[in-house]
Amino acid sequence: MIFKNLFYPILVVASSLLSAQQYKISDLQATKETQKLFENLGKAQDKGYFVGHQDDLAYGVYWKYQNNRSDVKETVGDYPAVYGWELGDIELGKDKNLDGVPFDKMKQYIRESYEKGGIITISWHANNPITGKNAWDFSNQSIKSIFPGGENHDKFVTYLDKVADFLADLKGKNGEPIPIIWRPWHEHTGTWFWWGANSASDEEYKELFRFTTDYFRKTKGLHHLILGYNTSIEFKSADDFLKRYPGDEYVDMVSFDAYQRGNTDKGTEFAQNLDFWMNILDEVAKKQNKIPAIGEIGYNQIPDSKWFTEILKPSIEKYKFSYVLFWRNAGFKPDNNEVEYYLPFKGHSAEKDFIKFYKDEKTLFLKESSKLKMYE
């Protein structure tokens, strides 16, 4: 009994050290800051999960491009910890993305939030290089023509070059590349993108992911990307989730996108489904030793005034994961004649509930990520 007591603390310490080392970044040449961010994303799961918002600094429901504004900041008194951005249309040489955000302003916002201790994640709704239409043109039955030797390969490479140039230009005050959680070819288990389940076979999708990664690393010399494998919600098991998985050497994080649709009476069903998806994500993350996250989430216009604490929070708080990213507060979209926002603004009926969500000990915003010094 004395012998066991003597060695018990040593065993606990050893176990703790092994736990802290379970994640290994896939890029062996990753920059120092990128390695630190990856390491700290893993560690921070013991404290809670970071909260993010797409396009948070660019606009809100009633404003656009005003310095230091944020619907989140004006609601809870703090900025998000995670900032989502989108590169769609950069491949066409445009100066604004598909949501109208100027790329020069995007770079400014990324640099500002990085210097404050925020975390950056970027997605890319790439236009279809096969048909010349947008990302939602899924009419192709294969993507073979964009691979080496294919008739659309050179065109696809020009797309990658423009993205790589943007990513390479993201640098901190000392010239260091700003680490990015890169979430390419997302929602690939759905059918609505040209790289989706009905437009690219599983093997083609894997090749797309690998080729893009290899091109960025080996040809363009980008080593500040943390790679996210991001599905939609069609999976029913861990095997389903991993069906199009490109391999451990190409993935650092695993995530899915999920939105509540319809009336508020669908809330209980969504909560149950979210718990189911989170359970599978947890299984996958442990099996592959990858950091889990929720790539996108939300309920447009938040008609349930207690959605954050009564639907979302109970479904996710029992799991360890790194962050949750709410989609954008676009406001009125005249082209679609619709209103879109996924986080409350000042005066919204869900404002009090979101403040309660903010005060929860597990939700981590910019004040927490800044204190945690994610890049050190």
XYZ file of N, CA and C in Angstrom, residues 1-8:
24
model
N 0.827 -1.200 0.000
C 0.000 0.000 0.000
C 0.866 1.256 0.000
N 1.943 1.238 0.822
C 2.869 2.370 0.866
C 3.534 2.526 -0.492
N 3.916 1.404 -1.112
C 4.584 1.406 -2.417
C 3.690 2.080 -3.468
N 2.385 1.755 -3.470
C 1.458 2.314 -4.437
C 1.271 3.813 -4.213
N 1.202 4.230 -2.965
C 1.017 5.652 -2.672
C 2.218 6.474 -3.103
N 3.423 5.885 -2.949
C 4.637 6.597 -3.329
C 4.651 6.908 -4.823
N 4.178 5.965 -5.620
C 4.301 6.108 -7.067
C 3.055 6.674 -7.744
N 1.964 6.795 -6.988
C 0.729 7.305 -7.587
C 0.883 8.699 -8.182
